[in-house]
Amino acid sequence: LIAWDVEGYVQQQTETAGSDERQIIGDVDRQRGLLLARAVGFTFGIAAAIFVLGMVAAGFAGVFVVTAGTIARFVALLIAIALFLSAAWLTLHGHDVLPGGMIIAGALAGVATFQITREQVHGIDAVVVASFAVYIIFMGLSGVLLTRPLLFGAAFVETVLTVLICFVLPGHDSLNQIDAVVTAIIAGTMQWLAAVLYFFAALFYDQTLAELGNIRLAFDRAQKLDALKNLFISNVNHELRNPVMALYSYVDILREMDEDITPEKRRDLLDKSLGVGDRIIYLITSILDTQQFDQKKIEFTHTGVNIRKTLDIALDLIDPREAKMVERPLYVTISDDLAIWGDEGLLQQILTNLLTNAVKYSPPGSRIEVCASPVPVPATAGGKRDGQAAEHPMVEITIRDYGLGIPMDQADLLFQRFARLQRDLESTIVGNGLGLYLCRAFAEAMDGRIWIESAGVAGEGTTFHLQLPAPSSGKYM
Amino acid sequence: MPRFGAGQTILVIDDDRDLLPSLVETIRAFSDFNVVTADNGVTALERFFETRPDCVMVDVRMPGLDGYQLVRMLRGDAQTATIPLIILTALAKEQNRFVGLASGADQYLVKPVRPRALMEAIRNAIESSQEERAQRLLGLADSEPPQHDDAKD
């Protein structure tokens, strides 16, 4: 059926984006699992091969007569080792189920061969067989299933069995002294090796987890920025199409109604076209400014900039479409020679943006106050604090309006790119959410800072504070 | 372009302060409509019932009541169901067009539209609505058009 409501439609799109995210996270999870399976499977495949070699040594210890049977058993053990090494290679290349089976099969082959050899020399010892079988099968499973308890369990069971068989359990006379020592050494070495391998596997696992966490955080951040960007693009789309259509209209009227238009009307239409053109340029400039800042390419000169003069320029540059300055009492408290150390263009843009905001977000006729004064330096004026360079003297400019105010919990948000308060999105106040972002970028580029002070109460208004370095007798800081 | 719209009123709704005057300018230049404007959906409804326009052109993204909702409201009411409705919007996606036409608009125009196309759309919307109204008067509007023969081919 038809998606009647637009909100539902938007939500549907958001959910699609959500499933993309889940897929990416799922992929990362699988990737992590695969990496771990490879690392653990590989190390345990190698470990099992070494273990079986040890069993060969134990099995043939003391009695090594070359017969057809001995060679056959030796070949069987080599096959077991080959199985283990293949399993290790396979896990390294991303397989998981097959190597597990191979490790288990190799282990059984190894144990069987070992037992036959032992049987000829010492007779059957079921406990020893069970011990080795349990250990190797545990290792095989651990490599595949990747569970820490299983790894711990295998090491623990094998330790207990080794001690029991070699030194405690009565009635195991078939194990002579050499066998007991060799078995204990092999088993002990294997456990030690397993512990080291496990340690590195765990280290790797935790590292991967941390990386995954970072990836998720970065992804989350990117997604939020992406959402803001989409909103911004949609706003730009909206705001560009309108003036372009207005421009078309005026120009087409001029073209098609050529003979019917009075000179006054013609002039009026031309002026309107130019006005609309200005708005397009304004919008494009804002976008370019943002992009420029993104690429960290704010280029500017350091000079002494007179605040009063720059303010006058800034006032002239307030876009009348954005905000009408007419009939606004403007109180300026700035001494004529007060200056900052920075770039005139940047300061002018900051002031224009802040003044435009002040006018936009306060009722017509309400006053706006602009003050500037040097920031009083604490008692240690002029001197140096211990272990710290003297702070550069600053000048503070404040712009105060008596408008809607800003909820303080949303104040920081305002300096983010594309950000607009929900309240403004729902209102008819136009804006692209770039002004304050650029103000902060410019202020910081000049080693200054900017912040908001507001009671968040309508009528009490908002004060923007802008601190910029004061000129210091021509010395470049 | 033959002029039309004499003695008729058109309600133009758009929240853009540059575009709205240019729309008024265009419609006045190329037709004889009496133009009434509103810059949001709620004001638009008030204007609508004050002036009873013969055609409505509405933006989609507006504060408060949006264009889709307005179109649906007007289409949903028996008294205003046959009014020619044109959506003029910056929303260029095919899905938006689908939602717009499904809401009941006669025309869905994506900004920017040049004056000729705009006027043509207004004319078409009015004419198609007149046909619909005539059909409804004849009791034909509810009957299904014979599409089965086409399906067999």
XYZ file of C-alpha atoms in Angstrom:
630
model
C 0.000 0.000 0.000
C 0.922 3.641 -0.043
C 3.085 5.197 2.615
C 0.666 7.911 3.596
C 2.653 9.698 6.152
C 6.009 11.227 5.493
C 7.308 10.602 8.987
C 6.683 6.917 8.542
C 8.518 7.091 5.315
C 11.505 8.801 6.894
C 11.493 6.261 9.705
C 11.500 3.477 7.181
C 14.595 4.942 5.577
C 16.247 5.310 8.965
C 15.559 1.670 9.700
C 17.176 0.685 6.433
C 20.259 2.621 7.505
C 20.079 0.791 10.852
C 20.155 -2.598 9.177
C 23.200 -1.480 7.184
C 24.895 -0.689 10.461
C 23.967 -4.073 11.902
C 25.385 -5.730 8.814
C 28.667 -3.831 9.163
C 28.947 -4.698 12.843
C 28.043 -8.309 12.022
C 30.784 -8.372 9.405
C 33.297 -6.988 11.886
C 32.244 -9.641 14.405
C 32.654 -12.429 11.882
C 36.002 -11.031 10.852
C 37.138 -11.006 14.456
C 35.934 -14.588 14.996
C 37.757 -15.706 11.897
C 40.988 -14.030 12.957
C 40.800 -15.697 16.358
C 39.961 -19.098 14.871
C 42.955 -18.795 12.611
C 45.334 -17.750 15.368
C 44.228 -20.332 17.915
C 43.670 -23.118 15.369
C 47.097 -22.528 13.889
C 48.977 -22.464 17.168
C 47.210 -25.556 18.477
C 47.747 -27.416 15.220
C 51.478 -26.798 15.578
C 51.319 -27.654 19.285
C 49.560 -30.956 18.552
C 52.210 -31.863 15.980
C 54.977 -31.223 18.500
C 53.025 -33.239 21.060
C 52.780 -36.253 18.785
C 56.495 -36.008 18.030
C 57.003 -36.137 21.782
C 54.825 -39.225 21.927
C 56.980 -40.849 19.265
C 59.998 -40.139 21.394
C 58.216 -41.510 24.493
C 56.903 -44.559 22.649
C 60.264 -45.530 21.270
C 62.185 -44.505 24.369
C 64.801 -47.112 25.186
C 63.530 -49.697 22.685
C 64.168 -48.789 19.084
C 64.605 -51.809 16.788
C 64.082 -51.155 13.085
C 61.479 -53.636 11.839
C 58.745 -53.427 9.175
C 56.181 -52.912 11.996
C 58.180 -50.076 13.562
C 58.467 -48.295 10.195
C 54.707 -48.735 9.599
C 53.897 -47.241 13.003
C 56.377 -44.412 12.367
C 54.640 -43.664 9.030
C 51.257 -43.664 10.814
C 52.604 -41.094 13.273
C 53.965 -38.991 10.430
C 50.469 -39.057 8.882
C 49.057 -37.853 12.193
C 51.589 -35.030 12.274
C 50.791 -34.187 8.640
C 47.103 -34.024 9.607
C 47.892 -31.598 12.415
C 50.059 -29.357 10.258
C 47.450 -29.358 7.463
C 44.835 -28.428 10.022
C 47.016 -25.556 11.172
C 47.493 -24.395 7.570
C 43.768 -24.681 6.845
C 42.781 -22.642 9.914
C 45.294 -20.041 8.836
C 43.392 -19.788 5.573
C 39.988 -19.306 7.106
C 38.579 -22.831 7.446
C 37.205 -23.867 10.791
C 35.196 -27.124 10.800
C 37.533 -29.288 8.675
C 40.718 -28.560 10.681
C 38.898 -29.463 13.890
C 38.065 -32.890 12.469
C 41.611 -33.329 11.237
C 43.092 -32.463 14.622
C 40.829 -35.023 16.321
C 41.559 -37.689 13.692
C 45.288 -37.003 13.925
C 45.128 -37.185 17.698
C 43.343 -40.558 17.631
C 45.835 -41.911 15.065
C 48.708 -40.668 17.177
C 47.329 -42.134 20.397
C 46.540 -45.474 18.739
C 50.014 -45.794 17.250
C 51.630 -44.726 20.496
C 49.575 -47.273 22.439
C 50.437 -50.127 20.090
C 54.111 -49.283 20.496
C 53.786 -49.095 24.259
C 51.805 -52.322 24.361
C 54.690 -54.196 22.783
C 57.086 -52.766 25.328
C 55.084 -52.382 28.524
C 51.578 -53.759 28.035
C 48.300 -51.792 27.923
C 47.808 -48.746 30.104
C 44.223 -47.496 29.601
C 44.597 -44.456 31.860
C 47.553 -43.117 29.874
C 45.682 -43.627 26.609
C 42.605 -41.880 27.962
C 44.733 -39.041 29.276
C 46.384 -38.286 25.956
C 43.188 -38.763 23.996
C 41.254 -36.393 26.256
C 43.975 -33.767 26.081
C 44.344 -33.818 22.312
C 40.623 -33.931 21.632
C 40.177 -31.000 24.007
C 42.841 -29.113 22.107
C 41.210 -29.868 18.787
C 37.830 -28.720 20.047
C 39.335 -25.648 21.685
C 40.919 -24.578 18.437
C 37.546 -24.824 16.711
C 35.145 -23.663 19.378
C 37.360 -20.952 20.805
C 36.068 -21.215 24.342
C 38.344 -20.188 27.161
C 36.819 -22.609 29.735
C 37.587 -25.502 27.363
C 41.221 -24.407 27.077
C 41.489 -24.047 30.847
C 39.701 -27.379 31.351
C 42.081 -29.177 29.008
C 45.168 -27.791 30.742
C 43.764 -28.560 34.183
C 42.623 -32.132 33.388
C 45.941 -32.922 31.758
C 47.922 -31.571 34.723
C 45.943 -33.699 37.170
C 46.186 -36.818 34.996
C 49.928 -36.399 34.505
C 50.595 -36.088 38.206
C 48.304 -39.047 38.980
C 49.771 -41.324 36.329
C 53.387 -40.520 36.767
C 53.765 -40.162 40.493
C 50.649 -40.894 42.594
C 48.387 -43.570 41.103
C 49.304 -47.016 42.455
C 49.392 -50.100 40.263
C 50.880 -48.467 37.201
C 54.045 -50.479 37.269
C 54.064 -50.647 33.542
C 55.313 -47.062 33.520
C 58.979 -47.353 34.270
C 60.967 -44.476 35.642
C 62.177 -43.206 32.256
C 58.635 -43.285 30.855
C 57.300 -41.349 33.826
C 59.922 -38.641 33.522
C 59.571 -38.367 29.728
C 55.769 -38.231 29.936
C 55.888 -35.633 32.683
C 58.346 -33.479 30.722
C 56.315 -33.716 27.535
C 52.999 -33.077 29.234
C 54.465 -30.254 31.307
C 56.019 -28.629 28.241
C 52.744 -28.922 26.352
C 50.818 -27.284 29.172
C 53.362 -24.530 29.436
C 53.248 -24.006 25.691
C 49.468 -24.046 25.742
C 49.424 -21.453 28.511
C 51.762 -19.149 26.568
C 49.768 -19.612 23.398
C 46.599 -19.005 25.293
C 48.056 -15.854 26.796
C 48.862 -14.452 23.364
C 45.520 -15.545 21.978
C 43.796 -13.723 24.830
C 45.981 -10.664 24.269
C 45.095 -10.721 20.600
C 41.446 -11.221 21.430
C 41.364 -8.244 23.767
C 43.241 -6.110 21.278
C 40.752 -7.047 18.614
C 37.914 -6.229 20.981
C 39.413 -2.810 21.670
C 39.839 -2.203 17.971
C 36.287 -3.308 17.377
C 35.131 -0.903 20.061
C 37.027 1.919 18.372
C 35.574 0.974 15.031
C 32.100 1.010 16.523
C 32.682 4.404 18.135
C 34.075 5.835 14.938
C 31.190 4.341 13.033
C 28.716 5.816 15.458
C 30.328 9.233 15.159
C 30.490 8.996 11.380
C 26.852 8.008 11.300
C 25.803 10.965 13.422
C 27.799 13.340 11.258
C 26.345 11.646 8.237
C 22.820 12.232 9.502
C 23.631 15.904 10.084
C 25.174 16.071 6.646
C 22.132 14.530 5.032
C 19.929 17.020 6.812
C 22.235 19.772 5.661
C 22.268 18.577 2.065
C 18.512 18.379 2.135
C 18.411 21.943 3.482
C 20.851 23.126 0.853
C 18.808 21.401 -1.802
C 15.738 23.196 -0.551
C 17.430 26.534 -0.163
C 19.175 26.429 -3.542
C 16.192 25.327 -5.589
C 14.035 28.173 -4.302
C 16.262 31.097 -5.307
C 17.118 29.417 -8.601
C 13.432 29.140 -9.396
C 12.864 32.756 -8.338
C 15.720 33.785 -10.633
C 14.200 31.821 -13.534
C 10.870 33.497 -12.904
C 12.170 37.055 -12.963
C 14.383 36.492 -15.979
C 11.655 34.696 -17.925
C 9.163 37.443 -17.136
C 11.679 39.998 -18.411
C 12.295 37.967 -21.543
C 8.750 37.021 -22.453
C 6.952 40.183 -21.392
C 9.585 42.395 -22.922
C 7.275 44.878 -24.609
C 4.642 45.051 -21.904
C 6.968 46.030 -19.054
C 7.414 49.588 -17.877
C 10.988 50.767 -17.216
C 10.239 50.907 -13.480
C 8.954 47.349 -13.483
C 11.952 46.222 -15.502
C 14.296 47.801 -12.982
C 12.346 46.217 -10.121
C 12.565 42.747 -11.671
C 16.278 43.172 -12.354
C 16.900 44.244 -8.756
C 14.966 41.264 -7.485
C 16.973 38.923 -9.723
C 20.208 40.344 -8.356
C 18.930 39.991 -4.788
C 18.128 36.344 -5.399
C 21.546 35.863 -6.995
C 23.107 37.258 -3.815
C 21.311 34.676 -1.741
C 22.604 31.856 -3.916
C 26.130 33.203 -3.551
C 25.692 33.583 0.203
C 24.643 29.973 0.519
C 27.441 28.713 -1.687
C 29.979 30.790 0.239
C 28.797 29.267 3.509
C 29.252 25.775 2.121
C 32.683 26.598 0.740
C 33.731 28.130 4.071
C 32.774 24.921 5.814
C 34.606 22.793 3.313
C 37.640 25.010 3.598
C 37.645 24.605 7.337
C 37.189 20.857 7.012
C 40.358 20.747 5.006
C 42.085 22.931 7.607
C 42.883 25.561 5.078
C 41.899 28.703 6.904
C 44.571 31.104 5.762
C 44.869 34.456 7.382
C 47.264 37.132 8.414
C 48.057 38.348 11.912
C 47.662 42.077 12.234
C 46.211 44.506 14.704
C 42.506 44.775 13.845
C 40.456 47.696 15.094
C 37.282 46.282 16.601
C 35.093 49.358 16.180
C 35.846 49.709 12.463
C 35.381 46.004 11.838
C 32.060 46.112 13.654
C 30.856 48.862 11.313
C 31.758 46.740 8.284
C 30.132 43.694 9.871
C 26.906 45.621 10.453
C 26.788 46.631 6.790
C 27.186 43.034 5.723
C 24.205 41.625 7.597
C 22.061 40.060 4.912
C 18.701 41.851 5.034
C 16.999 38.604 3.982
C 18.514 36.811 6.944
C 17.776 39.529 9.433
C 16.571 43.072 9.252
C 18.661 45.454 11.325
C 16.242 48.335 10.847
C 14.744 49.938 13.921
C 16.980 48.085 16.326
C 18.547 50.060 19.127
C 22.209 49.064 19.014
C 24.335 49.965 22.015
C 28.031 49.827 21.328
C 30.557 50.163 24.135
C 33.922 49.869 22.489
C 36.767 52.378 22.793
C 37.882 53.580 19.382
C 41.442 52.308 19.607
C 40.747 48.846 20.996
C 42.150 46.160 18.718
C 42.700 42.428 18.513
C 45.603 40.503 17.022
C 44.230 38.455 14.155
C 42.574 38.652 10.770
C 40.136 41.394 9.878
C 38.146 39.222 7.460
C 37.661 36.469 10.029
C 36.688 38.889 12.798
C 34.237 40.605 10.472
C 32.638 37.251 9.547
C 32.319 36.252 13.192
C 30.710 39.571 14.088
C 28.357 39.478 11.106
C 27.261 35.959 12.016
C 26.764 36.771 15.697
C 24.866 39.985 14.940
C 22.704 38.220 12.352
C 21.858 35.592 14.967
C 21.108 38.234 17.570
C 18.690 39.959 15.209
C 17.141 36.750 13.925
C 16.401 35.271 17.304
C 15.083 38.317 19.129
C 11.830 40.246 18.675
C 11.767 43.329 16.428
C 12.596 46.506 18.319
C 14.449 44.781 21.149
C 17.899 46.133 21.873
C 21.249 44.596 21.034
C 24.394 45.420 22.973
C 27.933 45.047 21.726
C 30.767 45.572 24.201
C 34.489 45.026 24.000
C 37.190 45.433 26.610
C 40.554 43.943 27.518
C 40.264 40.880 29.748
C 41.619 41.815 33.179
C 44.748 39.773 33.810
C 44.904 38.201 37.306
C 47.189 39.581 40.063
C 50.331 38.297 38.349
C 49.826 40.833 35.581
C 52.788 41.069 33.261
C 54.784 38.509 35.224
C 55.252 34.849 34.608
C 53.637 32.096 36.592
C 55.747 29.230 37.829
C 56.467 26.682 35.146
C 54.017 28.311 32.793
C 54.396 30.925 30.108
C 52.518 34.145 30.798
C 49.087 34.044 29.217
C 48.683 36.243 26.233
C 46.493 39.258 27.048
C 43.047 38.848 25.553
C 40.247 41.126 24.456
C 36.674 40.079 25.087
C 33.827 41.063 22.808
C 30.282 40.365 23.968
C 27.129 40.542 21.899
C 23.919 40.488 23.861
C 20.367 40.251 22.627
C 17.056 40.117 24.477
C 15.474 37.339 22.465
C 14.445 33.740 22.867
C 17.529 32.652 24.766
C 19.140 29.256 24.387
C 18.670 26.281 26.695
C 22.169 25.845 28.177
C 22.140 22.085 27.699
C 21.951 22.721 23.970
C 24.528 25.519 23.914
C 27.476 23.296 22.990
C 25.488 21.613 20.273
C 25.051 24.953 18.548
C 28.723 25.177 17.659
C 28.584 21.896 15.796
C 28.310 21.831 12.087
C 24.814 21.821 10.570
C 23.291 21.972 14.024
C 20.029 23.793 14.565
C 17.779 23.730 17.577
C 14.641 21.657 17.175
C 12.670 24.781 18.026
C 14.180 26.619 15.035
C 13.676 23.747 12.628
C 9.991 23.954 13.450
C 9.899 27.720 13.027
C 10.074 29.892 9.946
C 13.504 31.256 10.912
C 15.799 30.313 8.063
C 19.312 29.086 8.602
C 21.659 26.368 7.485
C 23.287 25.600 10.814
C 26.729 26.726 9.713
C 27.056 30.224 11.203
C 28.163 29.370 14.727
C 30.258 26.443 13.571
C 32.243 28.836 11.396
C 32.413 31.418 14.212
C 34.050 28.888 16.484
C 36.359 27.658 13.735
C 37.476 31.203 12.950
C 37.857 32.176 16.606
C 39.984 29.109 17.331
C 42.037 29.679 14.199
C 42.995 33.042 15.696
C 43.811 31.371 19.069
C 40.636 32.720 20.583
C 37.507 31.132 21.938
C 33.782 31.666 21.858
C 31.018 30.622 24.201
C 27.391 31.234 25.002
C 25.767 32.514 28.140
C 22.012 32.353 28.421
C 19.407 31.842 31.068
C 17.416 29.907 28.484
C 14.440 32.120 29.291
C 12.632 33.984 26.518
C 13.167 37.728 26.916
C 16.362 37.361 28.931
C 18.187 36.693 25.718
C 21.607 35.347 24.923
C 25.131 36.675 25.350
C 27.872 35.526 23.033
C 31.381 35.930 24.425
C 34.280 36.105 22.035
C 37.833 36.248 23.369
C 40.669 37.003 20.988
C 44.344 37.783 21.586
C 45.193 41.433 22.110
C 47.996 42.904 19.987
C 51.302 42.689 21.858
C 53.595 45.476 20.685
C 53.907 43.944 17.244
C 55.323 40.675 18.523
C 54.091 37.657 16.629
C 52.786 35.034 19.001
C 0.749 31.671 -24.316
C -2.984 32.503 -24.215
C -3.944 34.145 -20.971
C -6.357 32.471 -18.621
C -7.538 32.644 -15.047
C -9.656 35.777 -15.413
C -12.115 36.029 -12.537
C -10.434 33.118 -10.751
C -8.410 33.058 -7.562
C -5.265 31.025 -6.928
C -3.844 30.401 -3.473
C -0.042 30.145 -3.455
C 1.602 28.705 -0.356
C 5.371 28.737 0.140
C 7.539 29.597 3.125
C 10.458 30.862 1.075
C 10.694 34.624 1.231
C 12.448 34.867 -2.124
C 10.324 32.416 -4.019
C 6.849 33.469 -2.913
C 7.055 37.006 -4.379
C 8.518 35.599 -7.598
C 5.631 33.138 -7.887
C 3.149 35.953 -7.425
C 5.043 38.006 -9.998
C 5.020 35.121 -12.472
C 1.354 34.253 -12.123
C 0.360 37.899 -12.431
C 2.585 38.357 -15.473
C 1.348 35.331 -17.381
C -2.283 35.023 -16.274
C -5.201 37.005 -14.924
C -5.590 35.155 -11.639
C -6.301 36.952 -8.441
C -3.330 35.738 -6.329
C -3.632 35.055 -2.601
C -0.568 33.937 -0.624
C 0.283 32.214 2.626
C 3.688 31.289 4.069
C 2.624 28.278 6.118
C 0.003 25.553 6.123
C -2.148 26.903 8.906
C -2.421 30.404 7.446
C -3.087 28.716 4.117
C -6.180 26.977 5.509
C -7.472 30.273 6.869
C -6.874 31.983 3.533
C -8.493 29.061 1.756
C -11.756 29.373 3.602
C -11.702 33.173 3.384
C -11.174 33.337 -0.341
C -12.403 29.994 -1.677
C -9.749 29.870 -4.423
C -10.190 28.056 -7.734
C -6.739 26.518 -7.559
C -4.133 25.839 -4.862
C -0.379 25.657 -5.314
C 1.462 24.423 -2.251
C 5.033 23.774 -1.075
C 5.721 20.574 0.874
C 8.264 21.469 3.527
C 6.723 24.138 5.704
C 6.569 24.733 9.423
C 3.423 23.384 11.073
C 1.057 21.814 8.587
C 3.025 20.524 5.604
C 2.005 20.382 1.959
C 1.084 16.688 1.895
C -1.160 17.091 4.916
C -2.832 20.144 3.434
C -3.484 18.355 0.135
C -4.898 15.344 1.967
C -7.153 17.530 4.087
C -8.541 19.359 1.081
C -9.004 16.138 -0.901
C -10.601 14.436 2.071
C -13.343 17.014 2.506
C -16.292 16.551 0.130
C -16.634 20.309 -0.295
C -13.071 20.816 -1.459
C -12.354 17.405 -2.966
C -12.323 18.539 -6.581
C -10.207 21.654 -6.162
C -7.187 21.712 -8.526
C -4.122 21.076 -6.370
C -0.514 21.552 -7.426
C 2.454 20.598 -5.306
C 5.528 22.725 -5.988
C 8.488 21.467 -3.999
C 12.244 21.071 -3.777
C 11.811 17.391 -2.884
C 13.033 15.818 -6.087
C 13.021 12.123 -5.203
C 10.698 9.774 -7.037
C 9.308 8.552 -3.705
C 8.348 12.110 -2.768
C 6.538 12.502 -6.066
C 4.743 9.248 -5.376
C 3.656 10.386 -1.907
C 2.615 13.761 -3.322
C 0.473 12.336 -6.095
C -0.914 9.676 -3.763
C -1.954 12.455 -1.383
C -4.217 13.672 -4.161
C -2.305 16.424 -5.958
C -3.122 16.906 -9.637
C 0.409 17.992 -10.456
C 3.749 17.437 -8.741
C 6.324 20.003 -9.783
C 9.953 19.921 -8.674
C 11.651 23.277 -8.238
C 13.033 24.990 -10.180
C 10.160 25.230 -12.681
C 10.268 27.845 -15.395
C 7.234 30.099 -15.736
C 5.887 28.470 -18.930
C 5.903 25.014 -17.395
C 4.413 26.395 -14.198
C 1.535 28.074 -16.005
C 0.977 24.981 -18.142
C 0.754 22.886 -14.971
C -1.788 25.256 -13.434
C -3.858 25.122 -16.606
C -3.701 21.318 -16.759
C -4.618 20.980 -13.102
C -7.651 23.186 -13.550
C -8.751 21.444 -16.737
C -8.314 17.930 -15.370
C -10.213 18.903 -12.260
C -12.989 20.351 -14.396
C -13.215 17.093 -16.319
C -13.292 15.166 -13.101
C -15.973 17.425 -11.744
C -18.014 17.028 -14.945
C -17.640 13.256 -14.771
C -18.642 13.240 -11.159
C -21.724 15.280 -11.998
C -22.593 12.683 -14.617
C -21.998 9.952 -12.078
C -19.104 8.515 -14.052
C -16.296 9.201 -11.692
C -16.820 6.057 -9.644
C -17.111 3.641 -12.550
C -14.000 1.699 -13.515
C -12.480 2.492 -16.874
C -12.556 -0.636 -19.111
C -8.956 -1.802 -18.740
C -9.552 -5.537 -19.136
C -9.272 -5.459 -22.936
C -5.857 -3.847 -22.683
C -4.722 -6.473 -20.208
C -5.576 -9.273 -22.618
C -3.382 -7.773 -25.311
